[in-house]
Amino acid sequence: MTLIPEIKPHQSIELLKALHILTRDGKLNQDTRRKLKQVYHLYHFIEPLLNEVILENDNPVLVDHGAGKSYLGFILYDLFMKQQHAGRIVGIETRGELVQKSQELAENLGFGRMDFLHLSVEESIASTALPEQVDIVTALHACNTATDDAIRFGLEKRAQFMVLVPCCQAEVAEVLRRHKSESFGKTPLSEIWRHPIHTREFGSQITNVLRCLQLEAHGYQVTVTELVGWEHSMKNELIIARYKNSPRRNAQSRLEQILEELNLQDLHTRFIY
């Protein structure tokens, strides 16, 4: 097959076909070329973290929470982990059929240090199939509260890094909507989410603000940036959290104040524990 410049020499062609980045006859069209560019861009953020972890632990564990079809996990294994002598990538997903398909693909590709677990967040925290501490937790386009599940898992497992790309964040918007009438009498800030489209967009943004404060309250240093250009995806916010064992002093009080000011007390147990 003719070599394609965008594909790295050690990449699995069969994997790229299975992920529909390459066509069945091994070609790369304009759409899949853009998709591959996005994959490399995400890998660019995670590779330095893996290199940093592996300096201290030559058998690192990366957990991809809310893994779906395990797209991210497979790419990370193919580009990084299979070149290492040790290390493990675990995909956690609540849909059993996706877990089974991912396991079959890993076996077919000979990706022996990939595992897939059919577990809820509570089950994954308690499961003996996972170590008490993991090195990196990722969640790519984990819908609605699945990002919060990944954060909770990462906090419980004392993850050194968390890499999160949130998606479809509806829960906060729903609480804003539910208490909209009483919020009008409580704060003029309620004008920010008075119109339905603003409720949705503000709810999405404030969700990530609350997540960042939550991570900082637990001792993480947080960086927020774009994953790819907005022309590729509107679900584009990338949160990278590094554990520093140095809680930001006022993070929890700010978090509590925002929940109070925006009439979001219903979400207290989700963001504060």
Short mmCIF file of N, CA and C in Angstrom, two decimals, residues 19-152:
data_model
loop_
_atom_site.label_atom_id
_atom_site.label_comp_id
_atom_site.label_asym_id
_atom_site.label_seq_id
_atom_site.Cartn_x
_atom_site.Cartn_y
_atom_site.Cartn_z
N LEU A 19 -11.39 2.17 13.04
CA LEU A 19 -11.91 3.43 13.57
C LEU A 19 -12.48 4.33 12.47
N HIS A 20 -12.45 3.82 11.22
CA HIS A 20 -12.96 4.54 10.06
C HIS A 20 -12.20 5.82 9.78
N ILE A 21 -10.92 5.85 10.18
CA ILE A 21 -10.05 6.94 9.77
C ILE A 21 -9.51 6.65 8.37
N LEU A 22 -9.21 5.38 8.12
CA LEU A 22 -8.87 4.94 6.78
C LEU A 22 -10.04 4.18 6.18
N THR A 23 -10.23 4.31 4.88
CA THR A 23 -11.25 3.52 4.19
C THR A 23 -10.80 2.06 4.12
N ARG A 24 -11.68 1.17 3.71
CA ARG A 24 -11.33 -0.25 3.66
C ARG A 24 -10.15 -0.54 2.74
N ASP A 25 -10.00 0.30 1.69
CA ASP A 25 -8.86 0.09 0.80
C ASP A 25 -7.65 0.93 1.19
N GLY A 26 -7.67 1.45 2.43
CA GLY A 26 -6.49 2.12 2.97
C GLY A 26 -6.29 3.54 2.53
N LYS A 27 -7.38 4.22 2.12
CA LYS A 27 -7.24 5.60 1.66
C LYS A 27 -7.70 6.58 2.72
N LEU A 28 -7.23 7.82 2.56
CA LEU A 28 -7.52 8.90 3.49
C LEU A 28 -8.16 10.02 2.69
N ASN A 29 -9.45 10.29 2.91
CA ASN A 29 -10.08 11.39 2.19
C ASN A 29 -10.01 12.67 3.02
N GLN A 30 -10.62 13.74 2.50
CA GLN A 30 -10.49 15.03 3.17
C GLN A 30 -11.08 15.01 4.57
N ASP A 31 -12.24 14.38 4.73
CA ASP A 31 -12.88 14.33 6.05
C ASP A 31 -12.05 13.53 7.05
N THR A 32 -11.55 12.36 6.60
CA THR A 32 -10.78 11.53 7.53
C THR A 32 -9.40 12.13 7.80
N ARG A 33 -8.88 12.90 6.84
CA ARG A 33 -7.61 13.61 7.08
C ARG A 33 -7.79 14.63 8.20
N ARG A 34 -8.94 15.32 8.21
CA ARG A 34 -9.24 16.28 9.27
C ARG A 34 -9.40 15.55 10.61
N LYS A 35 -10.05 14.38 10.56
CA LYS A 35 -10.24 13.59 11.77
C LYS A 35 -8.90 13.13 12.36
N LEU A 36 -8.00 12.70 11.48
CA LEU A 36 -6.68 12.26 11.93
C LEU A 36 -5.91 13.43 12.53
N LYS A 37 -6.06 14.60 11.96
CA LYS A 37 -5.40 15.79 12.50
C LYS A 37 -5.88 16.07 13.92
N GLN A 38 -7.18 15.91 14.16
CA GLN A 38 -7.72 16.12 15.50
C GLN A 38 -7.17 15.09 16.49
N VAL A 39 -7.05 13.84 16.03
CA VAL A 39 -6.49 12.78 16.87
C VAL A 39 -5.07 13.14 17.30
N TYR A 40 -4.27 13.55 16.35
CA TYR A 40 -2.88 13.92 16.66
C TYR A 40 -2.84 15.11 17.61
N HIS A 41 -3.78 16.04 17.44
CA HIS A 41 -3.79 17.23 18.30
C HIS A 41 -4.07 16.84 19.75
N LEU A 42 -5.02 15.95 19.96
CA LEU A 42 -5.31 15.48 21.31
C LEU A 42 -4.12 14.71 21.87
N TYR A 43 -3.54 13.86 21.04
CA TYR A 43 -2.37 13.10 21.47
C TYR A 43 -1.23 14.03 21.89
N HIS A 44 -1.10 15.15 21.20
CA HIS A 44 -0.07 16.15 21.52
C HIS A 44 -0.19 16.62 22.97
N PHE A 45 -1.42 16.70 23.49
CA PHE A 45 -1.62 17.14 24.88
C PHE A 45 -1.31 16.02 25.88
N ILE A 46 -1.63 14.78 25.51
CA ILE A 46 -1.53 13.68 26.47
C ILE A 46 -0.15 13.03 26.49
N GLU A 47 0.54 13.01 25.37
CA GLU A 47 1.85 12.35 25.31
C GLU A 47 2.84 12.88 26.35
N PRO A 48 2.98 14.21 26.56
CA PRO A 48 3.92 14.68 27.57
C PRO A 48 3.57 14.21 28.99
N LEU A 49 2.27 14.07 29.26
CA LEU A 49 1.85 13.59 30.58
C LEU A 49 2.25 12.13 30.76
N LEU A 50 2.07 11.32 29.70
CA LEU A 50 2.49 9.92 29.76
C LEU A 50 4.00 9.81 29.95
N ASN A 51 4.74 10.64 29.25
CA ASN A 51 6.20 10.62 29.39
C ASN A 51 6.63 11.02 30.80
N GLU A 52 5.92 11.97 31.37
CA GLU A 52 6.24 12.41 32.73
C GLU A 52 5.93 11.30 33.74
N VAL A 53 4.78 10.67 33.57
CA VAL A 53 4.38 9.60 34.48
C VAL A 53 5.36 8.43 34.41
N ILE A 54 5.76 8.07 33.20
CA ILE A 54 6.57 6.86 33.01
C ILE A 54 7.98 7.01 33.56
N LEU A 55 8.43 8.25 33.80
CA LEU A 55 9.73 8.48 34.43
C LEU A 55 9.72 8.00 35.88
N GLU A 56 8.55 8.08 36.52
CA GLU A 56 8.44 7.68 37.93
C GLU A 56 7.81 6.31 38.10
N ASN A 57 7.08 5.87 37.11
CA ASN A 57 6.39 4.58 37.21
C ASN A 57 6.47 3.91 35.85
N ASP A 58 7.28 2.86 35.74
CA ASP A 58 7.47 2.23 34.42
C ASP A 58 6.32 1.29 34.05
N ASN A 59 5.30 1.23 34.91
CA ASN A 59 4.13 0.42 34.60
C ASN A 59 2.86 1.24 34.87
N PRO A 60 2.68 2.34 34.11
CA PRO A 60 1.57 3.26 34.41
C PRO A 60 0.22 2.68 34.01
N VAL A 61 -0.82 3.21 34.65
CA VAL A 61 -2.20 2.83 34.32
C VAL A 61 -2.96 4.09 33.92
N LEU A 62 -3.48 4.07 32.70
CA LEU A 62 -4.36 5.14 32.22
C LEU A 62 -5.77 4.58 32.11
N VAL A 63 -6.74 5.28 32.69
CA VAL A 63 -8.14 4.84 32.64
C VAL A 63 -8.94 5.84 31.82
N ASP A 64 -9.60 5.33 30.80
CA ASP A 64 -10.48 6.15 29.96
C ASP A 64 -11.91 5.91 30.43
N HIS A 65 -12.49 6.90 31.09
CA HIS A 65 -13.80 6.74 31.72
C HIS A 65 -14.90 7.20 30.78
N GLY A 66 -15.99 6.45 30.72
CA GLY A 66 -17.03 6.73 29.75
C GLY A 66 -16.47 6.55 28.35
N ALA A 67 -15.81 5.42 28.14
CA ALA A 67 -14.96 5.22 26.97
C ALA A 67 -15.72 5.12 25.66
N GLY A 68 -17.01 4.78 25.68
CA GLY A 68 -17.74 4.62 24.43
C GLY A 68 -17.13 3.51 23.58
N LYS A 69 -16.76 3.84 22.36
CA LYS A 69 -16.11 2.88 21.46
C LYS A 69 -14.60 2.80 21.70
N SER A 70 -14.13 3.47 22.74
CA SER A 70 -12.71 3.43 23.15
C SER A 70 -11.78 3.99 22.07
N TYR A 71 -12.30 4.93 21.32
CA TYR A 71 -11.52 5.59 20.28
C TYR A 71 -10.23 6.16 20.85
N LEU A 72 -10.33 6.93 21.93
CA LEU A 72 -9.15 7.57 22.52
C LEU A 72 -8.17 6.54 23.06
N GLY A 73 -8.69 5.55 23.78
CA GLY A 73 -7.82 4.53 24.37
C GLY A 73 -7.01 3.79 23.31
N PHE A 74 -7.66 3.44 22.21
CA PHE A 74 -6.96 2.72 21.14
C PHE A 74 -5.86 3.57 20.52
N ILE A 75 -6.15 4.84 20.29
CA ILE A 75 -5.14 5.73 19.69
C ILE A 75 -3.95 5.90 20.64
N LEU A 76 -4.22 6.08 21.92
CA LEU A 76 -3.14 6.23 22.90
C LEU A 76 -2.29 4.97 22.98
N TYR A 77 -2.93 3.83 22.95
CA TYR A 77 -2.18 2.57 23.00
C TYR A 77 -1.32 2.42 21.75
N ASP A 78 -1.91 2.72 20.60
CA ASP A 78 -1.21 2.52 19.33
C ASP A 78 -0.02 3.47 19.19
N LEU A 79 -0.21 4.74 19.56
CA LEU A 79 0.84 5.73 19.36
C LEU A 79 1.88 5.72 20.48
N PHE A 80 1.48 5.29 21.67
CA PHE A 80 2.42 5.40 22.80
C PHE A 80 2.66 4.07 23.51
N MET A 81 1.60 3.46 24.03
CA MET A 81 1.78 2.37 24.99
C MET A 81 2.40 1.13 24.38
N LYS A 82 2.09 0.84 23.12
CA LYS A 82 2.63 -0.39 22.53
C LYS A 82 4.14 -0.28 22.29
N GLN A 83 4.68 0.94 22.33
CA GLN A 83 6.14 1.12 22.20
C GLN A 83 6.85 0.92 23.53
N GLN A 84 6.09 0.84 24.62
CA GLN A 84 6.66 0.69 25.96
C GLN A 84 6.70 -0.79 26.35
N HIS A 85 7.56 -1.12 27.31
CA HIS A 85 7.68 -2.50 27.77
C HIS A 85 6.55 -2.87 28.73
N ALA A 86 5.93 -1.87 29.33
CA ALA A 86 4.86 -2.12 30.30
C ALA A 86 3.87 -0.96 30.21
N GLY A 87 2.87 -1.02 31.07
CA GLY A 87 1.83 0.01 31.06
C GLY A 87 0.52 -0.57 30.56
N ARG A 88 -0.57 0.02 31.01
CA ARG A 88 -1.90 -0.55 30.76
C ARG A 88 -2.90 0.57 30.50
N ILE A 89 -3.79 0.34 29.56
CA ILE A 89 -4.90 1.26 29.32
C ILE A 89 -6.19 0.51 29.56
N VAL A 90 -7.07 1.10 30.38
CA VAL A 90 -8.34 0.47 30.73
C VAL A 90 -9.48 1.39 30.30
N GLY A 91 -10.40 0.85 29.53
CA GLY A 91 -11.61 1.57 29.16
C GLY A 91 -12.77 1.15 30.04
N ILE A 92 -13.47 2.13 30.60
CA ILE A 92 -14.63 1.84 31.45
C ILE A 92 -15.87 2.38 30.76
N GLU A 93 -16.87 1.52 30.61
CA GLU A 93 -18.07 1.89 29.86
C GLU A 93 -19.27 1.13 30.42
N THR A 94 -20.43 1.81 30.47
CA THR A 94 -21.63 1.18 31.03
C THR A 94 -22.42 0.38 29.99
N ARG A 95 -22.10 0.55 28.70
CA ARG A 95 -22.81 -0.19 27.65
C ARG A 95 -22.03 -1.45 27.30
N GLY A 96 -22.59 -2.59 27.70
CA GLY A 96 -21.89 -3.86 27.58
C GLY A 96 -21.50 -4.22 26.16
N GLU A 97 -22.34 -3.88 25.17
CA GLU A 97 -22.04 -4.25 23.79
C GLU A 97 -20.79 -3.52 23.27
N LEU A 98 -20.59 -2.28 23.73
CA LEU A 98 -19.39 -1.53 23.32
C LEU A 98 -18.14 -2.10 23.98
N VAL A 99 -18.28 -2.52 25.23
CA VAL A 99 -17.15 -3.14 25.93
C VAL A 99 -16.72 -4.41 25.19
N GLN A 100 -17.70 -5.22 24.81
CA GLN A 100 -17.39 -6.48 24.12
C GLN A 100 -16.70 -6.23 22.77
N LYS A 101 -17.21 -5.26 22.00
CA LYS A 101 -16.62 -4.96 20.69
C LYS A 101 -15.19 -4.44 20.84
N SER A 102 -14.97 -3.60 21.85
CA SER A 102 -13.62 -3.06 22.07
C SER A 102 -12.65 -4.17 22.47
N GLN A 103 -13.11 -5.07 23.32
CA GLN A 103 -12.27 -6.18 23.75
C GLN A 103 -11.89 -7.06 22.56
N GLU A 104 -12.85 -7.31 21.70
CA GLU A 104 -12.59 -8.12 20.51
C GLU A 104 -11.59 -7.44 19.58
N LEU A 105 -11.72 -6.13 19.40
CA LEU A 105 -10.80 -5.40 18.53
C LEU A 105 -9.38 -5.41 19.11
N ALA A 106 -9.26 -5.22 20.43
CA ALA A 106 -7.94 -5.25 21.07
C ALA A 106 -7.28 -6.61 20.88
N GLU A 107 -8.05 -7.67 21.03
CA GLU A 107 -7.51 -9.02 20.85
C GLU A 107 -7.08 -9.25 19.40
N ASN A 108 -7.88 -8.78 18.46
CA ASN A 108 -7.54 -8.94 17.05
C ASN A 108 -6.27 -8.19 16.67
N LEU A 109 -6.05 -7.06 17.31
CA LEU A 109 -4.87 -6.24 17.01
C LEU A 109 -3.64 -6.65 17.80
N GLY A 110 -3.82 -7.54 18.78
CA GLY A 110 -2.70 -7.93 19.63
C GLY A 110 -2.33 -6.87 20.65
N PHE A 111 -3.31 -6.04 21.04
CA PHE A 111 -3.07 -5.00 22.05
C PHE A 111 -3.30 -5.63 23.43
N GLY A 112 -2.29 -6.35 23.90
CA GLY A 112 -2.45 -7.21 25.07
C GLY A 112 -2.56 -6.49 26.40
N ARG A 113 -2.19 -5.22 26.44
CA ARG A 113 -2.27 -4.48 27.70
C ARG A 113 -3.39 -3.44 27.66
N MET A 114 -4.44 -3.81 26.94
CA MET A 114 -5.69 -3.03 26.98
C MET A 114 -6.78 -3.89 27.59
N ASP A 115 -7.55 -3.30 28.49
CA ASP A 115 -8.67 -4.00 29.12
C ASP A 115 -9.90 -3.11 29.04
N PHE A 116 -11.06 -3.74 29.06
CA PHE A 116 -12.33 -3.02 28.99
C PHE A 116 -13.27 -3.58 30.04
N LEU A 117 -13.82 -2.69 30.84
CA LEU A 117 -14.64 -3.11 31.96
C LEU A 117 -16.05 -2.53 31.84
N HIS A 118 -17.03 -3.41 32.04
CA HIS A 118 -18.43 -3.01 31.98
C HIS A 118 -18.86 -2.64 33.41
N LEU A 119 -18.65 -1.35 33.77
CA LEU A 119 -18.86 -0.93 35.16
C LEU A 119 -19.49 0.46 35.23
N SER A 120 -20.28 0.69 36.27
CA SER A 120 -20.74 2.04 36.59
C SER A 120 -19.62 2.76 37.33
N VAL A 121 -19.79 4.06 37.58
CA VAL A 121 -18.74 4.80 38.29
C VAL A 121 -18.53 4.24 39.69
N GLU A 122 -19.63 3.92 40.38
CA GLU A 122 -19.51 3.37 41.74
C GLU A 122 -18.77 2.03 41.71
N GLU A 123 -19.13 1.20 40.74
CA GLU A 123 -18.49 -0.11 40.62
C GLU A 123 -17.02 0.03 40.27
N SER A 124 -16.69 1.00 39.42
CA SER A 124 -15.30 1.17 39.01
C SER A 124 -14.42 1.64 40.16
N ILE A 125 -14.97 2.44 41.05
CA ILE A 125 -14.20 2.91 42.20
C ILE A 125 -13.88 1.75 43.14
N ALA A 126 -14.83 0.83 43.29
CA ALA A 126 -14.65 -0.28 44.24
C ALA A 126 -14.03 -1.52 43.61
N SER A 127 -13.96 -1.59 42.27
CA SER A 127 -13.57 -2.81 41.59
C SER A 127 -12.12 -3.23 41.89
N THR A 128 -11.94 -4.49 42.17
CA THR A 128 -10.59 -5.03 42.39
C THR A 128 -9.84 -5.24 41.07
N ALA A 129 -10.52 -5.04 39.94
CA ALA A 129 -9.86 -5.13 38.64
C ALA A 129 -9.00 -3.91 38.35
N LEU A 130 -9.13 -2.89 39.19
CA LEU A 130 -8.35 -1.66 39.04
C LEU A 130 -7.53 -1.43 40.30
N PRO A 131 -6.33 -0.84 40.15
CA PRO A 131 -5.51 -0.58 41.34
C PRO A 131 -6.10 0.54 42.19
N GLU A 132 -5.62 0.65 43.42
CA GLU A 132 -6.12 1.70 44.32
C GLU A 132 -5.77 3.08 43.82
N GLN A 133 -4.67 3.18 43.08
CA GLN A 133 -4.26 4.46 42.52
C GLN A 133 -3.98 4.28 41.03
N VAL A 134 -4.44 5.23 40.22
CA VAL A 134 -4.14 5.21 38.79
C VAL A 134 -3.37 6.49 38.44
N ASP A 135 -2.72 6.49 37.30
CA ASP A 135 -1.85 7.62 36.96
C ASP A 135 -2.57 8.72 36.19
N ILE A 136 -3.34 8.33 35.19
CA ILE A 136 -4.04 9.30 34.35
C ILE A 136 -5.48 8.85 34.14
N VAL A 137 -6.40 9.80 34.22
CA VAL A 137 -7.80 9.55 33.89
C VAL A 137 -8.17 10.46 32.72
N THR A 138 -8.77 9.87 31.69
CA THR A 138 -9.24 10.66 30.56
C THR A 138 -10.74 10.47 30.38
N ALA A 139 -11.37 11.46 29.78
CA ALA A 139 -12.79 11.37 29.42
C ALA A 139 -12.98 12.26 28.20
N LEU A 140 -13.15 11.66 27.04
CA LEU A 140 -13.29 12.41 25.79
C LEU A 140 -14.75 12.44 25.38
N HIS A 141 -15.32 13.66 25.33
CA HIS A 141 -16.72 13.83 24.94
C HIS A 141 -17.63 12.93 25.77
N ALA A 142 -17.33 12.86 27.07
CA ALA A 142 -18.17 12.09 27.99
C ALA A 142 -19.43 12.91 28.27
N CYS A 143 -20.58 12.38 27.87
CA CYS A 143 -21.81 13.16 27.84
C CYS A 143 -22.34 13.51 29.24
N ASN A 144 -22.80 14.76 29.34
CA ASN A 144 -23.49 15.28 30.52
C ASN A 144 -22.73 14.97 31.80
N THR A 145 -23.29 14.15 32.69
CA THR A 145 -22.65 13.92 33.99
C THR A 145 -21.53 12.87 33.94
N ALA A 146 -21.27 12.26 32.78
CA ALA A 146 -20.19 11.27 32.69
C ALA A 146 -18.84 11.91 32.96
N THR A 147 -18.68 13.19 32.63
CA THR A 147 -17.44 13.89 32.97
C THR A 147 -17.29 14.01 34.48
N ASP A 148 -18.38 14.28 35.17
CA ASP A 148 -18.34 14.35 36.63
C ASP A 148 -18.02 12.98 37.24
N ASP A 149 -18.52 11.93 36.60
CA ASP A 149 -18.18 10.58 37.05
C ASP A 149 -16.68 10.33 36.92
N ALA A 150 -16.10 10.79 35.81
CA ALA A 150 -14.67 10.62 35.60
C ALA A 150 -13.88 11.40 36.64
N ILE A 151 -14.33 12.59 36.97
CA ILE A 151 -13.65 13.40 38.00
C ILE A 151 -13.74 12.71 39.35
N ARG A 152 -14.92 12.22 39.68
CA ARG A 152 -15.08 11.53 40.96
C ARG A 152 -14.16 10.32 41.05
#
